[in-house]
Structure formats: C-alpha cells, structure tokens
PDB file of C-alpha atoms in Angstrom:
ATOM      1  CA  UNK A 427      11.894   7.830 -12.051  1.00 78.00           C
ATOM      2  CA  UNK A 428      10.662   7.104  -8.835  1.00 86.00           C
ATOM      3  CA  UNK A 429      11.459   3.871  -7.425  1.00 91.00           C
ATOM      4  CA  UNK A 430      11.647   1.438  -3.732  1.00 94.00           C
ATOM      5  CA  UNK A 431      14.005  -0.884  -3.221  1.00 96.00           C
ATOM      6  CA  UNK A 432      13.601  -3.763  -0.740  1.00 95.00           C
ATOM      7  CA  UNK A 433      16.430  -5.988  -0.958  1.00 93.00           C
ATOM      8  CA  UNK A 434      15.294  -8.452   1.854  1.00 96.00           C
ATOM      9  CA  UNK A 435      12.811 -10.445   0.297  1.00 93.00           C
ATOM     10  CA  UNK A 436      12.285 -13.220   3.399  1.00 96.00           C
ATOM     11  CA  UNK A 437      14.054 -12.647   7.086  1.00 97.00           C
ATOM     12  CA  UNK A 438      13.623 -15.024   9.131  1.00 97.00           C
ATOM     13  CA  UNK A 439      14.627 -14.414  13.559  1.00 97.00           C
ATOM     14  CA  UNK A 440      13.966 -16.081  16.711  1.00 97.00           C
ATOM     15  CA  UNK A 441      11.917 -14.362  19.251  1.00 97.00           C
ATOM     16  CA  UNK A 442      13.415 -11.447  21.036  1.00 97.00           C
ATOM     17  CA  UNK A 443      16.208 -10.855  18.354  1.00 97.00           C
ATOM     18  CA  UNK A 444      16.094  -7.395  16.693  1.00 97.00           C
ATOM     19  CA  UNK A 445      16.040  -6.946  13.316  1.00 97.00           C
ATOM     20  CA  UNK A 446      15.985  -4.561  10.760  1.00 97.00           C
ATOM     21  CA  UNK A 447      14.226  -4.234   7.208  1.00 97.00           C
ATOM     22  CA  UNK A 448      16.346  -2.135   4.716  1.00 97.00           C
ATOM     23  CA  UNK A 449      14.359   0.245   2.124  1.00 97.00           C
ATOM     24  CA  UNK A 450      16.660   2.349  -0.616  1.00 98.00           C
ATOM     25  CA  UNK A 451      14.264   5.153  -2.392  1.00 96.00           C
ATOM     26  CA  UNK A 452      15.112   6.896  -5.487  1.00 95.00           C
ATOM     27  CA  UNK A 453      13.257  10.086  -6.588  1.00 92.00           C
ATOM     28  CA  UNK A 454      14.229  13.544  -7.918  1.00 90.00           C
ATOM     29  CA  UNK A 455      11.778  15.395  -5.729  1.00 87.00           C
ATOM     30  CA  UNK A 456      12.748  17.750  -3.304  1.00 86.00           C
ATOM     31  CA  UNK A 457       9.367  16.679  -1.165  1.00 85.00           C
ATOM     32  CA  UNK A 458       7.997  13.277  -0.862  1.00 88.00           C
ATOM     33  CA  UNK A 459       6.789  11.099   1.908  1.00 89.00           C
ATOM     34  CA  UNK A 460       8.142   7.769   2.916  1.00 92.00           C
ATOM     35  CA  UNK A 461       5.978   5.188   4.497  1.00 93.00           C
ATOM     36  CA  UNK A 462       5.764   1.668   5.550  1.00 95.00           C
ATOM     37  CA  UNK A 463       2.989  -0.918   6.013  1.00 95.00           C
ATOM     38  CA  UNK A 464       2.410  -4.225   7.919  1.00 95.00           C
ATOM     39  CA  UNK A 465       0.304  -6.656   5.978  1.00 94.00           C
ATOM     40  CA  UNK A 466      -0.083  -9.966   8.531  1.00 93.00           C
ATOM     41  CA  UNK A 467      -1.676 -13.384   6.954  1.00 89.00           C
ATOM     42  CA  UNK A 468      -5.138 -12.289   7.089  1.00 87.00           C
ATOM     43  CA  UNK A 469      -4.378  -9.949   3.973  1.00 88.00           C
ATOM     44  CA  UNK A 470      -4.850  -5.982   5.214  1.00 89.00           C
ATOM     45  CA  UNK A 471      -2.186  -3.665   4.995  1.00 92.00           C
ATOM     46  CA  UNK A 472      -1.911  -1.569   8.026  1.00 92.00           C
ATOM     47  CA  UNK A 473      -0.331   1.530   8.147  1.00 91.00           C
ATOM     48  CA  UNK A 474       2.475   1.975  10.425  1.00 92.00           C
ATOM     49  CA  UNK A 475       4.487   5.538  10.121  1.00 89.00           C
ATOM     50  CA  UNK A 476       4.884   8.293   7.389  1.00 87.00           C
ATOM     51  CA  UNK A 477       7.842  10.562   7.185  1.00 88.00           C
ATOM     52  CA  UNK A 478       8.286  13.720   5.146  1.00 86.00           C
ATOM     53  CA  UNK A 479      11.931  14.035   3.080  1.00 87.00           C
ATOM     54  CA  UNK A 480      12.864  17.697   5.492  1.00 85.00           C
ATOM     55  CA  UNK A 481      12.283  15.149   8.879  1.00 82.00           C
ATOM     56  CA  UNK A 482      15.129  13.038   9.467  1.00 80.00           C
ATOM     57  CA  UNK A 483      14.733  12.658  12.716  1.00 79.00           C
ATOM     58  CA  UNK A 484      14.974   9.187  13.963  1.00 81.00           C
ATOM     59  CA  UNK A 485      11.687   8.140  15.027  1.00 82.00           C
ATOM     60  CA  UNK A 486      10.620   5.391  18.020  1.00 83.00           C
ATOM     61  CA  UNK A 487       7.059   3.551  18.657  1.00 84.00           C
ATOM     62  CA  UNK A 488       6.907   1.015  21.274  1.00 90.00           C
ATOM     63  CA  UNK A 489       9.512  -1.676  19.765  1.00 92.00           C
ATOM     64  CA  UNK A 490       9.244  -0.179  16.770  1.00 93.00           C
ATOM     65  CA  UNK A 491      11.969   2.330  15.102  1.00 92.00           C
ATOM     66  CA  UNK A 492      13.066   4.258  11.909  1.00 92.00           C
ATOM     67  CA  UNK A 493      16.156   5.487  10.548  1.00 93.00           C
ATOM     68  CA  UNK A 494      15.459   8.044   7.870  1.00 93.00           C
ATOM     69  CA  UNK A 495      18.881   8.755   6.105  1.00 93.00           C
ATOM     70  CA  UNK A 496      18.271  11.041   2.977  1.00 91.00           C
ATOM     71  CA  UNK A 497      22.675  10.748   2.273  1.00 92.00           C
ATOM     72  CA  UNK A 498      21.845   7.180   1.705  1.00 94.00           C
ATOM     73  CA  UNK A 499      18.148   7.423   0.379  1.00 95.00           C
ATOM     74  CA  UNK A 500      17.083   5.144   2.744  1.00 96.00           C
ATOM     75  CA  UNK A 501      14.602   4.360   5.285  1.00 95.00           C
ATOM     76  CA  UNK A 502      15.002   1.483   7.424  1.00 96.00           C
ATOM     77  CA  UNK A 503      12.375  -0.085   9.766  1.00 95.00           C
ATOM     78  CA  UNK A 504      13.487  -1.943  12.993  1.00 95.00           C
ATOM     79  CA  UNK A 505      11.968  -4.180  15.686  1.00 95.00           C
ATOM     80  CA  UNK A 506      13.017  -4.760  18.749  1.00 95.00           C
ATOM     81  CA  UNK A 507      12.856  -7.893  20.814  1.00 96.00           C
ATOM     82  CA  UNK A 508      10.900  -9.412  18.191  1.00 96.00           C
ATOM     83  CA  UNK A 509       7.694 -10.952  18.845  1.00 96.00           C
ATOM     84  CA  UNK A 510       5.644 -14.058  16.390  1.00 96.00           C
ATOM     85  CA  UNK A 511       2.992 -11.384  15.935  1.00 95.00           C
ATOM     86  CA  UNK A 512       5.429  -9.320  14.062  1.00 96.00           C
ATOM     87  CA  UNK A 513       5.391 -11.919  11.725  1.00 97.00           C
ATOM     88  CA  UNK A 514       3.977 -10.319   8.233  1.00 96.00           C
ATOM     89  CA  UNK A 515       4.955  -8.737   4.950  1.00 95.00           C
ATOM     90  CA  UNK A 516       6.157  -5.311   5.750  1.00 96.00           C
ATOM     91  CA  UNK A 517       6.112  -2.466   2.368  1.00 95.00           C
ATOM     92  CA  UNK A 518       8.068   0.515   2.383  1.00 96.00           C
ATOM     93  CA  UNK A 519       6.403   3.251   0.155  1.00 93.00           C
ATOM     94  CA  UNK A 520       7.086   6.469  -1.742  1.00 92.00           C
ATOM     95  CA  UNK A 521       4.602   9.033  -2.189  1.00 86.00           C
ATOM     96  CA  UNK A 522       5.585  10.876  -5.845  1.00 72.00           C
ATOM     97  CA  UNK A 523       4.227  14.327  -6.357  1.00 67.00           C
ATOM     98  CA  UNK A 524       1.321  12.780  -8.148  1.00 66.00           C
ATOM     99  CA  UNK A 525      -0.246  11.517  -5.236  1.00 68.00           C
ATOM    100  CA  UNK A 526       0.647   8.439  -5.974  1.00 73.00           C
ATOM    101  CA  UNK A 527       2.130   5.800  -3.923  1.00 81.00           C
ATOM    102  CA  UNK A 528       4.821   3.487  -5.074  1.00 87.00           C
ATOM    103  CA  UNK A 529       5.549   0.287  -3.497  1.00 90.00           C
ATOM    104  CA  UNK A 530       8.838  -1.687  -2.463  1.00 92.00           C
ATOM    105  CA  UNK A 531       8.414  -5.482  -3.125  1.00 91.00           C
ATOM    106  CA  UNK A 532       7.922  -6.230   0.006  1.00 93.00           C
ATOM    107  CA  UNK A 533       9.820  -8.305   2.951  1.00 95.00           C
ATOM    108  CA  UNK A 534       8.413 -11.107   4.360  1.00 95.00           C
ATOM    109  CA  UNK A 535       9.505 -11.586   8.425  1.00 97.00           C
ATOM    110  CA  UNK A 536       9.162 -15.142  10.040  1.00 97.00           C
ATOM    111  CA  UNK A 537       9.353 -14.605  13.560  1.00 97.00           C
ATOM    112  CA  UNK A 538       9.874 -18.111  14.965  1.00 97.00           C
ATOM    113  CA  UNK A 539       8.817 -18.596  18.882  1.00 95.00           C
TER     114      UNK A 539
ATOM    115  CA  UNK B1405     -16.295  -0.700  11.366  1.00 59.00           C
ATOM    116  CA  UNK B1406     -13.773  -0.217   8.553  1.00 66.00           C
ATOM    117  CA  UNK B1407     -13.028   3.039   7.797  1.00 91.00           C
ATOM    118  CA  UNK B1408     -12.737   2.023   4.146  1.00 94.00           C
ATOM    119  CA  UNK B1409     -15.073  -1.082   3.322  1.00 95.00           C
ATOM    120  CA  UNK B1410     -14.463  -3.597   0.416  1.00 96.00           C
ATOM    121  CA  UNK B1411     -17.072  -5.670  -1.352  1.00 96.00           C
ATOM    122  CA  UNK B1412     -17.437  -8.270  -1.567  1.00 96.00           C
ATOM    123  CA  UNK B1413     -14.285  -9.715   0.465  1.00 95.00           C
ATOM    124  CA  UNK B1414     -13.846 -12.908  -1.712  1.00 96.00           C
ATOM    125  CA  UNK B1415     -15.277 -13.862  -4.926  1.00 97.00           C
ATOM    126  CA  UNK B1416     -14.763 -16.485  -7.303  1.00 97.00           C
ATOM    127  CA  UNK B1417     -15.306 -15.808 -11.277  1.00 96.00           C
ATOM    128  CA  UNK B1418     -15.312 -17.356 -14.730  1.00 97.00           C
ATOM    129  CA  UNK B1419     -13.627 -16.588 -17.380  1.00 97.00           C
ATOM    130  CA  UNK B1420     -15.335 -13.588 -19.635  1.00 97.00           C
ATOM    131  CA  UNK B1421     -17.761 -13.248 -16.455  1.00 97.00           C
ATOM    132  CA  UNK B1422     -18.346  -9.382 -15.582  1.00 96.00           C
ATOM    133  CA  UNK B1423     -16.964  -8.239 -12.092  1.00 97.00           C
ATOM    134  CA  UNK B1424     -17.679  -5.087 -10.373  1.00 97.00           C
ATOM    135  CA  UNK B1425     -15.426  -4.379  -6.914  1.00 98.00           C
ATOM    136  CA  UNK B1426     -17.095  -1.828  -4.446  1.00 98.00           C
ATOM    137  CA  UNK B1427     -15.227   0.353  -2.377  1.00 97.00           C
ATOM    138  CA  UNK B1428     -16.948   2.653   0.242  1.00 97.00           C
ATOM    139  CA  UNK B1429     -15.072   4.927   2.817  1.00 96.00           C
ATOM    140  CA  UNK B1430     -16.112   6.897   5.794  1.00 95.00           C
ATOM    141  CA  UNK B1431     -12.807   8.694   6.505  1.00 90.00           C
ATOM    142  CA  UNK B1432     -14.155  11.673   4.292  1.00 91.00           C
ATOM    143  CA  UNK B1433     -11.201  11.690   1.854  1.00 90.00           C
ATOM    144  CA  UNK B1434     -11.431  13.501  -1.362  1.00 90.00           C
ATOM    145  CA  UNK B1435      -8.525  10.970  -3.271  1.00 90.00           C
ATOM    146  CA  UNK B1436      -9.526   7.167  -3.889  1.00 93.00           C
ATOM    147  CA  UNK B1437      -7.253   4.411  -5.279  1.00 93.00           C
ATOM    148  CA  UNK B1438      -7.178   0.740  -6.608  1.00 96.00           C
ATOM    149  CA  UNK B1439      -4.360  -1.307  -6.421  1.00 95.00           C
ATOM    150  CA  UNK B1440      -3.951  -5.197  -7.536  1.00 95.00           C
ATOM    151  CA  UNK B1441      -1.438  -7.147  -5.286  1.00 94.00           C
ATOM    152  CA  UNK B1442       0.269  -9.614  -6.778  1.00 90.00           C
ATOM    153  CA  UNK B1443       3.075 -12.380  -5.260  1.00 78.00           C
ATOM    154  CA  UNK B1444       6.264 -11.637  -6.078  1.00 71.00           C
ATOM    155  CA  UNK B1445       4.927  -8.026  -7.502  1.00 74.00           C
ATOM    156  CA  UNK B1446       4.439  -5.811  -4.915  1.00 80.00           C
ATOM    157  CA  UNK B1447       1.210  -3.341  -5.087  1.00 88.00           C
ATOM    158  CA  UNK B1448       0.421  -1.528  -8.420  1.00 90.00           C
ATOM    159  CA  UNK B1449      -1.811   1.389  -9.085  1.00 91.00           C
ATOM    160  CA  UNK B1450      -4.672   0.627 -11.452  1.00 95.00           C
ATOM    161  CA  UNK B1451      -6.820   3.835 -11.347  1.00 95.00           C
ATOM    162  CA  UNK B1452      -6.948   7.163  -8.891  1.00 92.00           C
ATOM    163  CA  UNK B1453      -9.302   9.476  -8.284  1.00 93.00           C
ATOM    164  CA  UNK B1454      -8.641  12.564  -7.083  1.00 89.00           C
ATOM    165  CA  UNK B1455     -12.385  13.910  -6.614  1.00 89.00           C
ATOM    166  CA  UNK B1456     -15.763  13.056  -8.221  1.00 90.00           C
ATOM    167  CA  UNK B1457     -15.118  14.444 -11.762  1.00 90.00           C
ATOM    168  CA  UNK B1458     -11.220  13.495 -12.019  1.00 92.00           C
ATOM    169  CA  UNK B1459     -10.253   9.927 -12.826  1.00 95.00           C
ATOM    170  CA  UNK B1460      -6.771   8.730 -13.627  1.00 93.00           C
ATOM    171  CA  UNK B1461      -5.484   5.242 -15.623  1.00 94.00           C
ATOM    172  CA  UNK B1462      -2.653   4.104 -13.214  1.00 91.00           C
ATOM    173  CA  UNK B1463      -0.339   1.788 -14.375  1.00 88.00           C
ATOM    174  CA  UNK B1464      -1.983  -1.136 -15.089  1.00 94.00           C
ATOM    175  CA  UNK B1465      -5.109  -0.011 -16.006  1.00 95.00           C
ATOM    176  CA  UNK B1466      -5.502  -2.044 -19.129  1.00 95.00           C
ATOM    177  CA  UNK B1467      -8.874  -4.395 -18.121  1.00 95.00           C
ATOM    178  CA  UNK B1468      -9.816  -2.510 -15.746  1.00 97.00           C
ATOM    179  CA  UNK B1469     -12.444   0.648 -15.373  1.00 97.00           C
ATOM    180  CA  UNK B1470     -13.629   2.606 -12.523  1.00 97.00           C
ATOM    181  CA  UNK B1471     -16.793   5.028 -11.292  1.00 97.00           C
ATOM    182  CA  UNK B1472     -16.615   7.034  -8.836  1.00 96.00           C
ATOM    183  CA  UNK B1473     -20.442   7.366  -7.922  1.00 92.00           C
ATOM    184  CA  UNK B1474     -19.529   9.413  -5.028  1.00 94.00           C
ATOM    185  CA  UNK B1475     -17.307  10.805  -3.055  1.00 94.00           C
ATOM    186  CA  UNK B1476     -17.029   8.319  -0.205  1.00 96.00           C
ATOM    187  CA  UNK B1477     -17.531   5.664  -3.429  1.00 97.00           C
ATOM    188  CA  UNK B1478     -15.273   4.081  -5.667  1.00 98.00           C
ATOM    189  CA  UNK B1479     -16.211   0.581  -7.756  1.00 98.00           C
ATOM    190  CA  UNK B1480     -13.326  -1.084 -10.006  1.00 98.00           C
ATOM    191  CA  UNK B1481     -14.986  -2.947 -13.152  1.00 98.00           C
ATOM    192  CA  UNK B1482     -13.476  -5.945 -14.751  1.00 96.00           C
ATOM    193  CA  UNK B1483     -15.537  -6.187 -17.776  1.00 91.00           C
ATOM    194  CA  UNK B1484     -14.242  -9.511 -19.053  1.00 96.00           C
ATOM    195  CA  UNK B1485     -12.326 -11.272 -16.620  1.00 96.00           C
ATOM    196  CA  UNK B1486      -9.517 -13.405 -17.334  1.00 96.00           C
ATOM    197  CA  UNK B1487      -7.550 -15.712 -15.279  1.00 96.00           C
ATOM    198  CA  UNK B1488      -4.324 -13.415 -15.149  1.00 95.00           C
ATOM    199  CA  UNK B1489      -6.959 -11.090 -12.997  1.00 97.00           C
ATOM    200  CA  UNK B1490      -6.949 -13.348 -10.067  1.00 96.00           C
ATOM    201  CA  UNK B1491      -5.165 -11.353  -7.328  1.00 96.00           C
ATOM    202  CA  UNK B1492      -5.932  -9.185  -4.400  1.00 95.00           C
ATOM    203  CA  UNK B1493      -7.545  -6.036  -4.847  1.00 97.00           C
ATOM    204  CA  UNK B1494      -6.883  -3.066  -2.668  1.00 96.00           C
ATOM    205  CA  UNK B1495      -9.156   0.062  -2.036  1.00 96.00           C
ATOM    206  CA  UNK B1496      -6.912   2.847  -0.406  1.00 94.00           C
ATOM    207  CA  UNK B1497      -8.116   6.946   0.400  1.00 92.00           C
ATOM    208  CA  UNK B1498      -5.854   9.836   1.143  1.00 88.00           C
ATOM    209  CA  UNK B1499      -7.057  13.181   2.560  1.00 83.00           C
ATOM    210  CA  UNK B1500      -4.573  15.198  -0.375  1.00 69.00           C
ATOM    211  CA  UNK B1501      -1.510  17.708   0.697  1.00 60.00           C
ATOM    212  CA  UNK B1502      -2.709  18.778   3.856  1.00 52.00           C
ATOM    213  CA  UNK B1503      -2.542  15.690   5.986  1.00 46.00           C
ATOM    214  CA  UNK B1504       0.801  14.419   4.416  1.00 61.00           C
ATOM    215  CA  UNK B1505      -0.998  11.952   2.108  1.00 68.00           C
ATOM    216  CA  UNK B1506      -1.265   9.370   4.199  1.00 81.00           C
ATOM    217  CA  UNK B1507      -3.039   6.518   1.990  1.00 86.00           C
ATOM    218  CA  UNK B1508      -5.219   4.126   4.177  1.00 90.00           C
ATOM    219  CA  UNK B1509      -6.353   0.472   2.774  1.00 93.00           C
ATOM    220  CA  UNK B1510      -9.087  -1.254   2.745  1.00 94.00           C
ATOM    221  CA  UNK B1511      -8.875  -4.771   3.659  1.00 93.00           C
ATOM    222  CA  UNK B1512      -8.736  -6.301   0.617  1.00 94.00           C
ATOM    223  CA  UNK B1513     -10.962  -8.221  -2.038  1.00 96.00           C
ATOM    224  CA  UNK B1514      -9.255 -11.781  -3.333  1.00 95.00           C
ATOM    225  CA  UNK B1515     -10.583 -12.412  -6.757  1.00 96.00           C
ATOM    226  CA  UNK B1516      -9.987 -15.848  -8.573  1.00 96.00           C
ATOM    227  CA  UNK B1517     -10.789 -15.791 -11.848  1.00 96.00           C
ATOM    228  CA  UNK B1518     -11.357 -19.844 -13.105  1.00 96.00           C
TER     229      UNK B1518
END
C-alpha cells in the first residue's frame, strides 16, 4: 500500500525562525517520485520540488531545503528564516507506479510577523 | 495565462442540480486528473486519464463522471449533486515517465452544493 504521512497538522513560528515539515512515505516500489506543494489562502497548489527514490541528495532553493532519507522513508521540507508569505498548507506527495499521486494530509504553517 | 485553466472558478448548486467542471490545459500533457480537496482530507483522486481513449475511476469516483473531449480537455460531471459534493475541485496534467511525472494543478474550482 502506498501511503504519506504528515504528522504536523498546524506549525505555527515567528518570522525568521526555521522550521521544518516532516513527511514519512511508505511504498514497496523500487522507483517513485516524492514531491511537495505550497497551497497559500487563495486556494492553488503550487508545485515546489520533485525527487526520484535513486536521488538522495540533499537539495537547496533559495530558503528553501530537502532532506530525502530513503533509511527513514522520509522527506522533509525546511525553511529558512521564515517569512509571513510562507504562510500556507504545504502537501508532500507520492507518485505510485500508476501514475498516480497520493497525498499527505497536509501541514498548515502560520508564520506570524 | 494558466497553463491549466478551470471553469468556472466558483459555483454555487442545488441539490439534484447537474454540474459539469471544465478543465483545459496548454502544457501539452498526454495524462489529466481530478481531484476533490476536502478539510481535514487531504487531496483524493476521482478519475485519470491517461490519453483520449483511456479513462480510469480513481478512488472516489462514485458521483462523479468524466470526458475527455480532447487532449488538452478534461470536464468532471456531477450528475446529481448533493451537498456532501461541496469541496474544491482540482484539475492537474502530467507529461507521463519521461519528465518524472511531475503533476501540475489547476487553480481550483470551489463548488457548494445547497
């Protein structure tokens, strides 16, 4: 069964903390792609990074940053020096060999100025 | 413009009322999805497509049908609406294996149904 795990429901940081959103995976595949989306409060759901299970390379985007961990199945998402624009439901995904994706529940962040 | 376009953006039905959600894309992606986004629930899959002549119940696809008129087009039907339907609706397109299925959204339809 193929299933995302996001334990966090609601964080909540000051401005210019760090923080990090935790995602767990759990899949049987050998490939499959890992992915997570922003959705702010005006409702779209932007896409922010996609890693494949053989790239565990850490990866880094501005404040942005990824810790892909396939020991642990997991995939956590942080942001530096947080900013009230961060604020937003953030989904970690798994892409199943169907094509499909499956989502976490979701975390909301509250970045407070 | 939107690379995948949603109509219309918000609509309010009744009960039993037909409801047809249109999804257009310009990104030139052979796979098309709808998802229903519910508080509390996360995204779930309704229906995929993975060209014009291949159509696939997701999981919640009970209430729900789809055409795929197109390639760049992809409509989700409600034929009888009921309230437990009010949510927001999600188009999303992938290009298939070679470009890492990345899935991109649309931005979204809310539908109330009263």
């Amino acid at each position: 069964a193929q299933k995302v795990t996001q334990a966090q429901t609601e964080i909540s940081v000051v401005e210019k903390e760090d923080v990090t959103l935790d995602c767990v995976y759990e899949t049987r595949d050998t490939t499959y792609y890992l992915f997570w989306y922003k959705q702010p409060p005006s409702g779209e759901l932007v896409f922010l990074i996609r890693r494949n299970s053989f790239d565990e390379q850490n990866e880094i985007s501005g404040r942005y940053s990824w810790n892909f961990q396939k020991s642990t199945s997991s995939f956590n998402f942080t942001i530096t020096a947080s900013q009230v624009v961060d604020s937003a439901v953030y989904f970690c995904a798994l892409r199943s060999n169907t094509g499909k994706l499956i989502f976490g529940q979701g975390t909301t962040l509250q970045v407070k100025p | 413009d939107a690379d995948v376009t949603q109509t219309p953006r918000n609509r309010i039905t009744k009960t039993g009322k037909r409801i047809m959600l249109e999804c257009s894309q310009t990104k030139g992606h052979d796979r098309m999805y709808w998802y229903r986004q519910d508080p509390g629930l996360g995204l779930r899959l309704i229906y995929y497509s993975f060209d014009v002549k291949d159509i696939n119940k997701g999981e919640i696809s009970d209430g729900y049908s789809v055409s795929r008129q197109a390639q760049a087009k992809f409509s989700l039907s409600l034929e009888s609406a009921i309230p437990n339907q009010t949510a927001l609706y999600f188009c999303a397109t992938s290009a298939g294996e070679q470009a890492g299925n990345t899935i991109y959204f649309g931005e979204g339809s809310w539908l109330t149904v009263v």
